[in-house]
mmCIF file of C-alpha atoms in Angstrom:
data_model
loop_
_atom_site.group_PDB
_atom_site.id
_atom_site.type_symbol
_atom_site.label_atom_id
_atom_site.label_comp_id
_atom_site.label_asym_id
_atom_site.label_seq_id
_atom_site.Cartn_x
_atom_site.Cartn_y
_atom_site.Cartn_z
ATOM 1 C CA UNK A 189 0.000 0.000 0.000
ATOM 2 C CA UNK A 190 1.091 3.528 -0.686
ATOM 3 C CA UNK A 191 -0.181 6.323 1.553
ATOM 4 C CA UNK A 192 -0.338 9.963 0.540
ATOM 5 C CA UNK A 193 -0.801 12.660 3.164
ATOM 6 C CA UNK A 194 -1.277 16.417 3.259
ATOM 7 C CA UNK A 195 -2.039 18.850 6.077
ATOM 8 C CA UNK A 196 -4.027 21.996 6.438
ATOM 9 C CA UNK A 197 -3.337 24.132 9.445
ATOM 10 C CA UNK A 198 -2.979 27.727 10.513
ATOM 11 C CA UNK A 199 0.239 29.540 11.354
ATOM 12 C CA UNK A 200 0.601 32.253 13.999
ATOM 13 C CA UNK A 201 0.776 35.128 11.522
ATOM 14 C CA UNK A 202 -1.555 37.979 10.629
ATOM 15 C CA UNK A 203 -3.002 37.860 7.141
ATOM 16 C CA UNK A 204 -2.546 41.229 5.454
ATOM 17 C CA UNK A 205 -4.044 40.400 2.064
ATOM 18 C CA UNK A 206 -6.935 42.825 2.379
ATOM 19 C CA UNK A 207 -9.272 40.225 0.871
ATOM 20 C CA UNK A 208 -12.813 39.932 2.230
ATOM 21 C CA UNK A 209 -12.164 36.261 3.026
ATOM 22 C CA UNK A 210 -8.904 36.905 4.940
ATOM 23 C CA UNK A 211 -8.590 35.203 8.309
ATOM 24 C CA UNK A 212 -9.556 37.278 11.333
ATOM 25 C CA UNK A 213 -9.141 34.437 13.853
ATOM 26 C CA UNK A 214 -7.008 35.001 16.945
ATOM 27 C CA UNK A 215 -5.773 31.882 18.762
ATOM 28 C CA UNK A 216 -5.973 32.795 22.446
ATOM 29 C CA UNK A 217 -4.351 29.505 23.503
ATOM 30 C CA UNK A 218 -1.285 29.511 21.246
ATOM 31 C CA UNK A 219 1.922 29.297 23.339
ATOM 32 C CA UNK A 220 3.277 32.810 23.836
ATOM 33 C CA UNK A 221 0.070 34.215 22.323
ATOM 34 C CA UNK A 222 -2.558 35.263 21.689
ATOM 35 C CA UNK A 223 -1.670 35.394 18.000
ATOM 36 C CA UNK A 224 -3.682 35.972 14.840
ATOM 37 C CA UNK A 225 -3.650 32.802 12.727
ATOM 38 C CA UNK A 226 -3.890 32.322 8.969
ATOM 39 C CA UNK A 227 -3.272 29.749 6.252
ATOM 40 C CA UNK A 228 -0.012 31.378 5.241
ATOM 41 C CA UNK A 229 1.960 28.466 3.884
ATOM 42 C CA UNK A 230 1.737 25.882 1.119
ATOM 43 C CA UNK A 231 -0.401 23.377 3.011
ATOM 44 C CA UNK A 232 -3.594 24.394 1.206
ATOM 45 C CA UNK A 233 -1.870 23.802 -2.124
ATOM 46 C CA UNK A 234 -0.500 20.491 -0.826
ATOM 47 C CA UNK A 235 -4.026 19.353 0.037
ATOM 48 C CA UNK A 236 -5.296 20.359 -3.413
ATOM 49 C CA UNK A 237 -2.466 18.367 -5.020
ATOM 50 C CA UNK A 238 -3.270 15.368 -2.807
ATOM 51 C CA UNK A 239 -6.914 15.438 -3.878
ATOM 52 C CA UNK A 240 -5.825 15.698 -7.507
ATOM 53 C CA UNK A 241 -3.525 12.693 -7.101
ATOM 54 C CA UNK A 242 -6.296 10.691 -5.431
ATOM 55 C CA UNK A 243 -8.624 11.562 -8.315
ATOM 56 C CA UNK A 244 -6.319 10.285 -11.055
ATOM 57 C CA UNK A 245 -4.828 7.369 -9.063
ATOM 58 C CA UNK A 246 -7.338 4.668 -10.120
ATOM 59 C CA UNK A 247 -6.679 5.284 -13.816
ATOM 60 C CA UNK A 248 -2.884 5.228 -13.529
ATOM 61 C CA UNK A 249 -1.969 2.896 -10.636
ATOM 62 C CA UNK A 250 -1.709 -0.379 -12.596
ATOM 63 C CA UNK A 251 -3.559 -2.358 -9.954
ATOM 64 C CA UNK A 252 -1.953 -0.727 -6.911
ATOM 65 C CA UNK A 253 -4.589 -0.029 -4.208
ATOM 66 C CA UNK A 254 -5.883 3.511 -3.945
ATOM 67 C CA UNK A 255 -3.987 5.788 -1.556
ATOM 68 C CA UNK A 256 -5.098 6.694 1.931
ATOM 69 C CA UNK A 257 -5.751 10.422 2.211
ATOM 70 C CA UNK A 258 -5.522 12.524 5.353
ATOM 71 C CA UNK A 259 -6.096 16.226 5.726
ATOM 72 C CA UNK A 260 -6.167 17.546 9.249
ATOM 73 C CA UNK A 261 -4.752 20.277 11.434
ATOM 74 C CA UNK A 262 -1.915 19.704 13.850
ATOM 75 C CA UNK A 263 -2.996 17.954 17.043
ATOM 76 C CA UNK A 264 -2.836 21.066 19.229
ATOM 77 C CA UNK A 265 -3.408 23.518 16.413
ATOM 78 C CA UNK A 266 -6.468 25.466 15.428
ATOM 79 C CA UNK A 267 -7.255 26.074 11.813
ATOM 80 C CA UNK A 268 -8.065 29.558 10.595
ATOM 81 C CA UNK A 269 -11.517 30.204 9.205
#
């Protein structure tokens, strides 16, 4: 079996994009915080690539079982909204 994995989580940074959908969440429990949190890294893209790979896997795997997919935040983390 082959397993593919990707994460989505929030980092302790303020999002300054100015977009209407920008994160406004503040993690009160983050160590050393409170800190604003945002999806400010490549994890969202990694998850999109994982879903793309899982979509095309059956047609190209030559009989290898489909991958296991996981997309979750870090155990103590809190995802931005």
